[in-house]
Coordinates of C-alpha atoms in Angstrom, one line a residue:
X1 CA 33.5 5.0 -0.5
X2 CA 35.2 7.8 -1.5
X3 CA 35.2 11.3 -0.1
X4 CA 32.0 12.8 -1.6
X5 CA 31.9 17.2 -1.7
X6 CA 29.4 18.9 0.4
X7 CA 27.0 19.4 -2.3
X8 CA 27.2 15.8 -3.6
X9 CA 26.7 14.4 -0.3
X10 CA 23.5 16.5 0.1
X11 CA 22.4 15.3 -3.0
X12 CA 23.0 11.2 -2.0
X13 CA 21.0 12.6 1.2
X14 CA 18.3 13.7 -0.8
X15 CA 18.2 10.1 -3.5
X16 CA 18.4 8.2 -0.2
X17 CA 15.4 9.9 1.1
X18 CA 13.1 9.5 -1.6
X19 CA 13.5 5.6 -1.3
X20 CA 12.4 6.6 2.7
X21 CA 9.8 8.6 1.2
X22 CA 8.6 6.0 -1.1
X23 CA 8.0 3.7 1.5
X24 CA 6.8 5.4 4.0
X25 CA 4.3 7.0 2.0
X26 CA 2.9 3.4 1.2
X27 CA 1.9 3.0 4.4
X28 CA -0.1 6.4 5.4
X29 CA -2.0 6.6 1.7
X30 CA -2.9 2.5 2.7
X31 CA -4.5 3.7 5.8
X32 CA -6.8 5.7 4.4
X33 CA -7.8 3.7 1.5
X34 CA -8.7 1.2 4.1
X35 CA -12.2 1.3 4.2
X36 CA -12.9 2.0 0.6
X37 CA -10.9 -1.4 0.2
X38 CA -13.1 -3.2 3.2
X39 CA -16.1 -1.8 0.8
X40 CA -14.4 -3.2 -2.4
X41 CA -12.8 -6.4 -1.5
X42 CA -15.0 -7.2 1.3
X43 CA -12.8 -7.6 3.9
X44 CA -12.4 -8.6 7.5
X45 CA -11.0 -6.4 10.2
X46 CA -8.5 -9.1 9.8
X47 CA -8.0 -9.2 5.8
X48 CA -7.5 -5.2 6.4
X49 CA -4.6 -6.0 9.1
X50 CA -3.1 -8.5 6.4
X51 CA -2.8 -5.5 3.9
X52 CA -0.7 -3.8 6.5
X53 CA 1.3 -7.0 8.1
X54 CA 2.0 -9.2 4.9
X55 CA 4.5 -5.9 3.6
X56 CA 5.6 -5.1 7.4
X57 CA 6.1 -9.0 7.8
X58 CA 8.1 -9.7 4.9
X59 CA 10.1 -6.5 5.3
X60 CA 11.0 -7.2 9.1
X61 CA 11.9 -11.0 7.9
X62 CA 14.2 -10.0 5.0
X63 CA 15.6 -6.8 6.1
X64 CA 18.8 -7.7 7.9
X65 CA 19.4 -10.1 4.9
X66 CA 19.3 -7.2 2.6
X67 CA 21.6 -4.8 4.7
X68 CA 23.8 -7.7 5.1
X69 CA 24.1 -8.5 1.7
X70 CA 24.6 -5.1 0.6
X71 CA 27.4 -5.0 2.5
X72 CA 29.1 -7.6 0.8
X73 CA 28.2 -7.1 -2.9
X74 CA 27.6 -3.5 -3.0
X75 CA 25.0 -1.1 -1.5
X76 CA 24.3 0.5 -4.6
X77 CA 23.9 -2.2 -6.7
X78 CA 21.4 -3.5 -4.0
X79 CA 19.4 -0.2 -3.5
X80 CA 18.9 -0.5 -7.4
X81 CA 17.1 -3.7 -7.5
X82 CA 15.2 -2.5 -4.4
X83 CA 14.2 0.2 -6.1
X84 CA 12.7 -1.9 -9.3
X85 CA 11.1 -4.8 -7.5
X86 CA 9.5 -2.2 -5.4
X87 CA 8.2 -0.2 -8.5
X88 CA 7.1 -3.1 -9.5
X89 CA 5.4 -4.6 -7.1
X90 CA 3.0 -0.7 -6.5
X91 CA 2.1 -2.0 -10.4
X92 CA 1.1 -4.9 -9.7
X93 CA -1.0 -3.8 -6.3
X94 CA -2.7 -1.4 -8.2
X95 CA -3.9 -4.2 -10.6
X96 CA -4.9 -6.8 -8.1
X97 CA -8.4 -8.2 -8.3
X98 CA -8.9 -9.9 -5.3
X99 CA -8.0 -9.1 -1.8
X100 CA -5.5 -12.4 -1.6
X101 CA -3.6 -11.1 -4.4
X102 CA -3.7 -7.5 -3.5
X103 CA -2.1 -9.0 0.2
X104 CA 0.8 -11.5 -2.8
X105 CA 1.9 -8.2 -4.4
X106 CA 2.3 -6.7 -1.0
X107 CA 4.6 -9.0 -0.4
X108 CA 6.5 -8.3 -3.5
X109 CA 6.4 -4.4 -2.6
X110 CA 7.8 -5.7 0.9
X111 CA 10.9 -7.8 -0.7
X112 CA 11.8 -4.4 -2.8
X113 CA 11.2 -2.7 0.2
X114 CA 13.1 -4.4 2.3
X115 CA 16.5 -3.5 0.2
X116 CA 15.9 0.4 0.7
X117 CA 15.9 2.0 3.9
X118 CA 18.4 -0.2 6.0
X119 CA 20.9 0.2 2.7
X120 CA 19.9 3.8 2.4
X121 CA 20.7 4.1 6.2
X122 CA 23.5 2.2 5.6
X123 CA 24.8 4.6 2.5
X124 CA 23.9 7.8 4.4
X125 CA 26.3 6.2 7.5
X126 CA 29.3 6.4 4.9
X127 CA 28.9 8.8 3.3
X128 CA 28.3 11.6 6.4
X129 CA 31.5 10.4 8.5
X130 CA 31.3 13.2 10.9
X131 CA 29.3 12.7 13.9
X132 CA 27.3 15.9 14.5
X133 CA 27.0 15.8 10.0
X134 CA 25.6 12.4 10.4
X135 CA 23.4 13.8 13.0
X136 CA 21.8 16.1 11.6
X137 CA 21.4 14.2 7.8
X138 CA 19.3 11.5 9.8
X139 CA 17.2 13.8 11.2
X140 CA 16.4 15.1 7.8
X141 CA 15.7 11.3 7.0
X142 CA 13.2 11.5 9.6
X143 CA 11.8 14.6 8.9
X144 CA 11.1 12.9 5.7
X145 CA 8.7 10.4 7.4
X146 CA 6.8 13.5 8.6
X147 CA 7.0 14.6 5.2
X148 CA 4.9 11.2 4.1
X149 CA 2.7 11.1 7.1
X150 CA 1.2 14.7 6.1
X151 CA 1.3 13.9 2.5
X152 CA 0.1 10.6 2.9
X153 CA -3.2 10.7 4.3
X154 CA -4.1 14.3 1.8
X155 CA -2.7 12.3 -0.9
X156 CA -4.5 9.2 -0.4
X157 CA -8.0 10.7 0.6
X158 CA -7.5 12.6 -2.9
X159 CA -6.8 9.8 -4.8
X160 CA -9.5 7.9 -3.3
X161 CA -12.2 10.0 -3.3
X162 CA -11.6 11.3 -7.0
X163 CA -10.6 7.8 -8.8
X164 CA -10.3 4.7 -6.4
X165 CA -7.7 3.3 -3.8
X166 CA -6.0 1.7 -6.7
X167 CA -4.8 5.0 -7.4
X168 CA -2.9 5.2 -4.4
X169 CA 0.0 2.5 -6.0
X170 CA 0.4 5.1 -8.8
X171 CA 2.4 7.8 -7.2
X172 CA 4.9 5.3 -6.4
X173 CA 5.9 5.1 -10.2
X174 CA 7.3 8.3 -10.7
X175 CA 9.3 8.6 -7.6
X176 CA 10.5 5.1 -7.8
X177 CA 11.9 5.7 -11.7
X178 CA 13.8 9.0 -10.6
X179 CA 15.3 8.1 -7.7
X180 CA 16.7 5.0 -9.8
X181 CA 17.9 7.2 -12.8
X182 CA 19.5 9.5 -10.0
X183 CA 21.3 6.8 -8.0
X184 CA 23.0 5.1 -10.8
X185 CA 24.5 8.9 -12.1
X186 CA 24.9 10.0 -8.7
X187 CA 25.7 7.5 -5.9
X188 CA 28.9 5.8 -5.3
X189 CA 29.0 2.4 -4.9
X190 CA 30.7 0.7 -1.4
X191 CA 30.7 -2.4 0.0
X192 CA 32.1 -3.7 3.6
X193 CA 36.0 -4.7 3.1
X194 CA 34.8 -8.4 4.6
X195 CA 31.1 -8.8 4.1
X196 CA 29.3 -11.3 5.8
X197 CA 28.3 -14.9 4.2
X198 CA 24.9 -15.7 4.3
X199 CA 22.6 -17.6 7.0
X200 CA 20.1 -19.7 5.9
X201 CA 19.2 -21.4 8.8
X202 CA 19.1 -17.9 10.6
X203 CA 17.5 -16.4 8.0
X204 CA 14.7 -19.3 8.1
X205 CA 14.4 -19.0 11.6
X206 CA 13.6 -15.5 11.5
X207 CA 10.9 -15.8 9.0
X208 CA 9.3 -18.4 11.1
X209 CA 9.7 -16.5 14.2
X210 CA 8.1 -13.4 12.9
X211 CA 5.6 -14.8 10.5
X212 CA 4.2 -17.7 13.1
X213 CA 4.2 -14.5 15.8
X214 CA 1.5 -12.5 13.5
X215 CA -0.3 -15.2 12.7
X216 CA -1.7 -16.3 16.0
X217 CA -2.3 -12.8 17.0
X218 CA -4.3 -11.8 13.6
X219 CA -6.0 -14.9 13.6
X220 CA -6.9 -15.4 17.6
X221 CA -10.5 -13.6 17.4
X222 CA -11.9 -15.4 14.3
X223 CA -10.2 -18.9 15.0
X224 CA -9.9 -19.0 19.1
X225 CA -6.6 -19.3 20.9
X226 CA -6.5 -23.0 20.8
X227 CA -6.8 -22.9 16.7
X228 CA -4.0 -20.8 16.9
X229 CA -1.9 -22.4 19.7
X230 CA 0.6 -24.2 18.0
X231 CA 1.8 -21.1 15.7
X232 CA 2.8 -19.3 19.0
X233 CA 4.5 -22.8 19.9
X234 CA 6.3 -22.5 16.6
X235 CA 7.5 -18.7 17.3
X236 CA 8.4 -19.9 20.7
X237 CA 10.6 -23.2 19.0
X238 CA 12.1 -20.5 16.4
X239 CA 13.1 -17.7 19.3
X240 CA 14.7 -20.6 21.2
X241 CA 16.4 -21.9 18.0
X242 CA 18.2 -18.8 17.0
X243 CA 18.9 -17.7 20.5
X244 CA 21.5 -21.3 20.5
X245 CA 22.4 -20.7 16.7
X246 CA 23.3 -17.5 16.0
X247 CA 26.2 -17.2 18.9
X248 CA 27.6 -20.2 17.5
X249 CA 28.3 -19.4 13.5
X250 CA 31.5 -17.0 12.7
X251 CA 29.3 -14.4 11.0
X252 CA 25.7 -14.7 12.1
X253 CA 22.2 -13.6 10.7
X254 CA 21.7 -11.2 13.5
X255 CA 25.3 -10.6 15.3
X256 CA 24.0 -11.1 19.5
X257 CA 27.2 -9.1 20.2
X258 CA 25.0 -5.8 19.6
X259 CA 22.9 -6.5 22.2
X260 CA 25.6 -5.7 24.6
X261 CA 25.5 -2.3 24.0
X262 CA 22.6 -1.3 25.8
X263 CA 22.1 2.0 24.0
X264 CA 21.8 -0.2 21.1
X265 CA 19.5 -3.0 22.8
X266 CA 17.1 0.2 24.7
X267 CA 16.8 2.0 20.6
X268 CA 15.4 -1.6 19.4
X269 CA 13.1 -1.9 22.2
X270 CA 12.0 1.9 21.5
X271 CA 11.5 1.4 17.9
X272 CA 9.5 -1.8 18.3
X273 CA 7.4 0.4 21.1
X274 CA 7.5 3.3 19.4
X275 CA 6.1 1.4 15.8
X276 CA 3.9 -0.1 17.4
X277 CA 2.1 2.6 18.7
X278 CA 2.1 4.0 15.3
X279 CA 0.5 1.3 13.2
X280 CA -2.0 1.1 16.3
X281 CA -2.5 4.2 16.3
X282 CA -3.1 4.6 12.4
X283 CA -5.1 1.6 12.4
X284 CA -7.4 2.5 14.8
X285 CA -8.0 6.2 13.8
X286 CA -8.6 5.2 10.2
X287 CA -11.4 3.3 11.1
X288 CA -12.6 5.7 13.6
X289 CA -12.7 8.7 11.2
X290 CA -14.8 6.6 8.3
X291 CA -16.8 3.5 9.7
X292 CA -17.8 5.6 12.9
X293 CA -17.4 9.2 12.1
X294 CA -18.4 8.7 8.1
X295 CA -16.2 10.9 7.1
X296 CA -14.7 10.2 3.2
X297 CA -11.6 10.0 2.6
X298 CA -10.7 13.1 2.4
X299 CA -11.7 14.4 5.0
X300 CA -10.0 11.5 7.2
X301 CA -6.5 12.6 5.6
X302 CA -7.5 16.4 6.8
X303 CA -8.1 15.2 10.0
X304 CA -4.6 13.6 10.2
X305 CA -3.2 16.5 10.1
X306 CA -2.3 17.1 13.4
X307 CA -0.6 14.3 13.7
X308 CA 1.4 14.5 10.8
X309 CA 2.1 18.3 11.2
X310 CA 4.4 17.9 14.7
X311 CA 6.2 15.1 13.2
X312 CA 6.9 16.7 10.5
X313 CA 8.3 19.8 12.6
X314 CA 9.9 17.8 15.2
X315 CA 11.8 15.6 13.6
X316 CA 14.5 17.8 12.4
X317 CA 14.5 19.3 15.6
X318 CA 15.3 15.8 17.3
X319 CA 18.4 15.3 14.8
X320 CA 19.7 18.7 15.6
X321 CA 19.6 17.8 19.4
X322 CA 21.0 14.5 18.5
X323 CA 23.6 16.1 17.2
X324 CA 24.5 18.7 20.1
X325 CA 23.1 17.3 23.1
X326 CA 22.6 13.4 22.8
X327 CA 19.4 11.5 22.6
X328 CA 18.6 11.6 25.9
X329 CA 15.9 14.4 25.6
X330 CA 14.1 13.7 22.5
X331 CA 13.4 10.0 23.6
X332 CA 12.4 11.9 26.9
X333 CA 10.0 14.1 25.0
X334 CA 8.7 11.3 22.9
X335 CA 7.9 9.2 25.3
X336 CA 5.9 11.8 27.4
X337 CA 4.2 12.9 24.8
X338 CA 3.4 9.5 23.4
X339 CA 1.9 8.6 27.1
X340 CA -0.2 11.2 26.9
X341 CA -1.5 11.0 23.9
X342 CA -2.5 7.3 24.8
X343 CA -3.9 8.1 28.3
X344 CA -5.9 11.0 26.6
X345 CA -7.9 8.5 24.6
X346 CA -7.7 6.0 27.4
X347 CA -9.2 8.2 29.7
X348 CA -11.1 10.6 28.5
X349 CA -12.6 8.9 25.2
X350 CA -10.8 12.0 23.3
X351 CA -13.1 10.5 19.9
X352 CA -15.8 11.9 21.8
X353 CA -15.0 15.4 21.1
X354 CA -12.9 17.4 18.4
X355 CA -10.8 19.7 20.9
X356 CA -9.5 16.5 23.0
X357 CA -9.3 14.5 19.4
X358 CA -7.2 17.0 18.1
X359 CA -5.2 17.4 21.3
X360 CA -4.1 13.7 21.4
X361 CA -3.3 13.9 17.8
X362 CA -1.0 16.6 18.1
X363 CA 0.7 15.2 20.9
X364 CA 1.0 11.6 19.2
X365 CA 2.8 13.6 16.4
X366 CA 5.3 15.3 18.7
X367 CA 5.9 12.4 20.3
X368 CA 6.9 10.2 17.5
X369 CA 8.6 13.2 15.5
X370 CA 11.1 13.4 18.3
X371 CA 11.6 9.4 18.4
X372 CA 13.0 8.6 15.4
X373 CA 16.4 10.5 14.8
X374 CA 17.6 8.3 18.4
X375 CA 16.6 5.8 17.1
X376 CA 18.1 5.2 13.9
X377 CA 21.6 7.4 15.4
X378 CA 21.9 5.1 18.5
X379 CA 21.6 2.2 16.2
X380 CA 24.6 3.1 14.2
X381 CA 27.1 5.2 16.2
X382 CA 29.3 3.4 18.2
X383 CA 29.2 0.5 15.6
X384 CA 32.4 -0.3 13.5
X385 CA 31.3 1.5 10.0
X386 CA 32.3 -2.2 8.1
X387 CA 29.2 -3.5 10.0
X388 CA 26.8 0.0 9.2
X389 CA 24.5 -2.1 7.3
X390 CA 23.4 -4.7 9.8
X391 CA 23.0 -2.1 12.6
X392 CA 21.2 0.0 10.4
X393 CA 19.3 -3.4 9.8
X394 CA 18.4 -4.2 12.9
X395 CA 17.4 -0.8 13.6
X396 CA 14.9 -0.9 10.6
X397 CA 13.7 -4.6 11.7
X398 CA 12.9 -3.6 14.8
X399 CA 10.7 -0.6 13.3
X400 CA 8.8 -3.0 11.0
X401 CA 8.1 -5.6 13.6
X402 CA 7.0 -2.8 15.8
X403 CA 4.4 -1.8 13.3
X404 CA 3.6 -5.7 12.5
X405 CA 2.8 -6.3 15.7
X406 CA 0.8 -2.8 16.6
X407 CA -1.3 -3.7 13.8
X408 CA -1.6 -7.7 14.6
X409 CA -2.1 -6.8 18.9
X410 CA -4.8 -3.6 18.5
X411 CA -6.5 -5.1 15.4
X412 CA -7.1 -7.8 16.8
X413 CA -8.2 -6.5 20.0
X414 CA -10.2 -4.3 18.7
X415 CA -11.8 -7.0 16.4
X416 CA -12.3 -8.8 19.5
X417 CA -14.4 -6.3 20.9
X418 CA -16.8 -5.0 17.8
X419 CA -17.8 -9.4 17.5
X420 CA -20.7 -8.8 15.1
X421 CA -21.9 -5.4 16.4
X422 CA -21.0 -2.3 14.1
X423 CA -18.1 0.2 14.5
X424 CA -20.7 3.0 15.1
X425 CA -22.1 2.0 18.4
X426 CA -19.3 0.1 19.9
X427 CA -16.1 1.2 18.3
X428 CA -15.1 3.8 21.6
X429 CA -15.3 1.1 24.2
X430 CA -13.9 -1.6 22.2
X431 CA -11.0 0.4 20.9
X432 CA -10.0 1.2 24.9
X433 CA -7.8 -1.6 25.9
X434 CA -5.9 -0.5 22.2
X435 CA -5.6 3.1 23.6
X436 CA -4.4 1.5 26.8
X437 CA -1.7 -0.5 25.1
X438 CA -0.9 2.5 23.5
X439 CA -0.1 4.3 26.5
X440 CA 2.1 1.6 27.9
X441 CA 4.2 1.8 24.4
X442 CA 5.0 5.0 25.3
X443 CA 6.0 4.2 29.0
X444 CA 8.2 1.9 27.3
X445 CA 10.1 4.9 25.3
X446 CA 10.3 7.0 28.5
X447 CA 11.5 4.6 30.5
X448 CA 14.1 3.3 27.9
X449 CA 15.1 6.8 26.9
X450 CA 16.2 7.1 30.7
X451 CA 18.0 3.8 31.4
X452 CA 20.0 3.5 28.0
X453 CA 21.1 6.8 27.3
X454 CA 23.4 7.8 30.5
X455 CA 27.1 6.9 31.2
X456 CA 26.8 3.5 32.2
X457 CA 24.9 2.5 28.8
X458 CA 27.8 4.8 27.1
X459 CA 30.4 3.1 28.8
X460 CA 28.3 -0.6 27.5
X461 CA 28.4 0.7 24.2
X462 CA 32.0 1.4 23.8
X463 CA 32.8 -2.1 25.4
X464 CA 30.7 -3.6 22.7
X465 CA 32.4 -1.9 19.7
X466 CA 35.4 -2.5 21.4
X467 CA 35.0 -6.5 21.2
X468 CA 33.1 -6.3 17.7
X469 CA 36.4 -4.4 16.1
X470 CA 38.8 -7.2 17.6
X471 CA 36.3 -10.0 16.5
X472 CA 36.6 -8.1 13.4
X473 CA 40.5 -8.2 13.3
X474 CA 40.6 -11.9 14.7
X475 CA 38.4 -12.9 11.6
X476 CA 40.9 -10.8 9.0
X477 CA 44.1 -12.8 10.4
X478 CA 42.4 -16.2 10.3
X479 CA 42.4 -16.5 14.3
X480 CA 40.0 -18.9 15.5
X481 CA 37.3 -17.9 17.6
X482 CA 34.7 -15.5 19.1
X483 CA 35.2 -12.8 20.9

């Protein structure tokens, strides 16, 4: 890629981050529209999860595929046809007469999803070479997902409450068609100077993995565990499978040799944590403020608010400290937060009462402001920049399955507990062991943010990139062999 001017780098920043905005904003306006579509479509607890887990699914499952193959035939020309299937797909939602369908064209959202934020991430990465630049640009990424998570749930209670929750698809439209009329004036295209052949077999593996995972879990409450046995059998088979696979192929679906790094192995662990506490934690308070509260909409997205306000505040704040001071702290600060936030509702039954509601919404929103520049700037840094694109992959993979399986593990919990009472008189009990999962999500982040982010993980991290760069220059001379 060549090298871009200050202003024209700001203003791939800013195409980049309407893909991210895009997105993101998906998912918050979907939460709130989820009762209104319960009401609709008359869904399950568990057809509502598979609204939410058929686009997270399919986006975990093809993501590293996407960043992969961007690097090898252009991240540009990639982004582009992400951009269109995923306009197309919010068209097709928004038409969808049945609650089957509406889950299809999710799916179809997901695949166009699923080739813009790790290639954005991925663009961004080359484009903002220096360190503390890069820093700070990702921490404006982030601040976007604040941006969507206040937006989001105002946006979508609007929409909602003054035409329908098929509304909520429209606003995709315009963003979608602007930020592909920008990129193709604006954005230079790049590509990796060896990208990596495809996997099938890996790629297979990981859809089954993933796909036979969220399945059992949805499905556990309404079918039993023994109905569902063999898909966690399956998941099992496919873990094992690529686990012997993908060490043994030149350039594999997901490159183990990352792992090594253990800043790099402690930010996937915190962004599947992390993710999962959020699409918990969205899922959960959704159907708190309507079913038990009966608020509308509107309302509900008001009430998000201070959740969505400290994310939105802190999340340039966590790229900034990135940048100067390493992410040690903000994964600190995220993880304390997050804890308390979970043991508040764990605890004390913060639904109970607005001051203790609005307390551990606040601090849910702090928490996971501060959690995502780490993330997403561990990922990457310390990688060689031929293989941004899978790191930022994986990175986005692991936020997806966090969400998927936050959704799939407290939906179904919490499905477990109503049976066939109603939300109103036993959503606070049965929603506890959620909160308590919740809290141990962000004991996860703490604890992470601790181990991985000192001088020995440093010191793992630079080994790593060490052996990935001579794997890289044993592949360019034709030697044979991994390192």
């Amino acid at each position: 890629m060549p090298e871009l001017s200050p202003r024209r780098r700001m203003l791939v920043l800013a195409i980049c981050c309407m893909s991210l905005l895009i997105v993101s904003l998906d998912n918050t306006v979907l939460n709130v529209a989820l009762p209104s579509m319960q009401r609709d479509l008359h869904a399950t607890t568990s057809g509502l999860q598979w609204t939410i887990d058929a686009y997270t699914l399919v986006l975990a499952s093809l993501l590293m595929l996407a960043g992969s193959t961007a690097d090898r035939i252009g991240r540009k020309r990639v982004f582009m046809a992400g951009l269109v299937v995923f306009t197309i797909g919010s068209v097709l939602c928004s038409l969808a007469p049945s609650l089957s369908l509406l889950v299809v064209f999710r799916m179809v959202q997901a695949i166009g999803g699923s080739m813009l934020n790790p290639v954005a991430m991925s663009i961004i990465t080359n484009t903002f070479t220096d360190a503390r630049e890069r820093a700070r640009a990702i921490g404006v990424w982030g601040a976007v997902v604040g941006i969507s998570m206040a937006l989001g749930p105002l946006v979508g209670g609007l929409l909602v409450q003054s035409v329908s929750w098929r509304a909520i698809f429209w606003i995709n439209l315009p963003i979608g068609l602007a930020a592909l009329l920008l990129t193709l004036r604006f954005v230079p295209e790049s590509r990796a100077p060896k990208g990596r052949r495809p996997d099938p077999v890996g790629q297979v593996l990981v859809i089954a993995l993933f796909g036979a995972l969220t399945y059992g879990i949805i499905q556990a409450p309404d079918s039993g565990l023994a109905s569902v046995a063999p898909y966690f059998v399956i998941a099992v088979a496919a873990l094992a499978a690529l686990l012997w696979y993908e060490p043994r192929r030149d350039e594999p679906l997901i490159d183990l040799r990352f792992f090594r790094s253990a800043p790099f192995s402690g930010a996937t662990v915190i962004a599947i944590s992390a993710f999962a506490a959020l699409g918990g934690f969205l899922f959960m308070s959704t159907l708190y403020l309507q079913n038990v509260r009966g608020l509308d909409a509107l309302h509900a997205g008001l009430w998000m608010l201070p959740m969505a306000a400290p994310t939105f505040l802190c999340a340039p704040l966590s790229g900034r400290l990135v940048g100067t001071r390493g992410p040690r702290l903000p994964l600190l600060i995220a993880g304390a937060a997050m804890t308390a936030s979970g043991l508040m509702f764990a605890l004390f039954e913060a639904e109970t009462s607005d001051s203790t509601l609005f307390i551990g919404y606040v601090l849910f929103g702090i928490g996971f402001g501060f959690v995502n520049a780490p993330i997403t700037n561990t990922a990457v840094s310390g990688m060689p920049r031929a293989q941004a694109g899978v790191a930022a992959a994986v990175a986005s993979t692991s936020r997806q399955l966090g969400q998927t399986l936050g959704v799939a593990v407290i939906g179904a919990v919490l499905a477990a507990g109503i049976g066939s009472s109603s939300y109103r008189s036993t959503f606070v009990a049965a929603a506890r062991p959620g909160w308590w999962i919740l809290t141990v999500c962000g004991l996860a982040v703490l604890t992470l943010g601790l181990l991985t982010s000192g001088r020995w993980a440093r010191r793992t991290a630079e080994h790593a990139a060490e052996r990935l760069e001579t794997a890289e220059i044993r592949q360019a001379v034709g030697a044979p062999g991994r390192v």
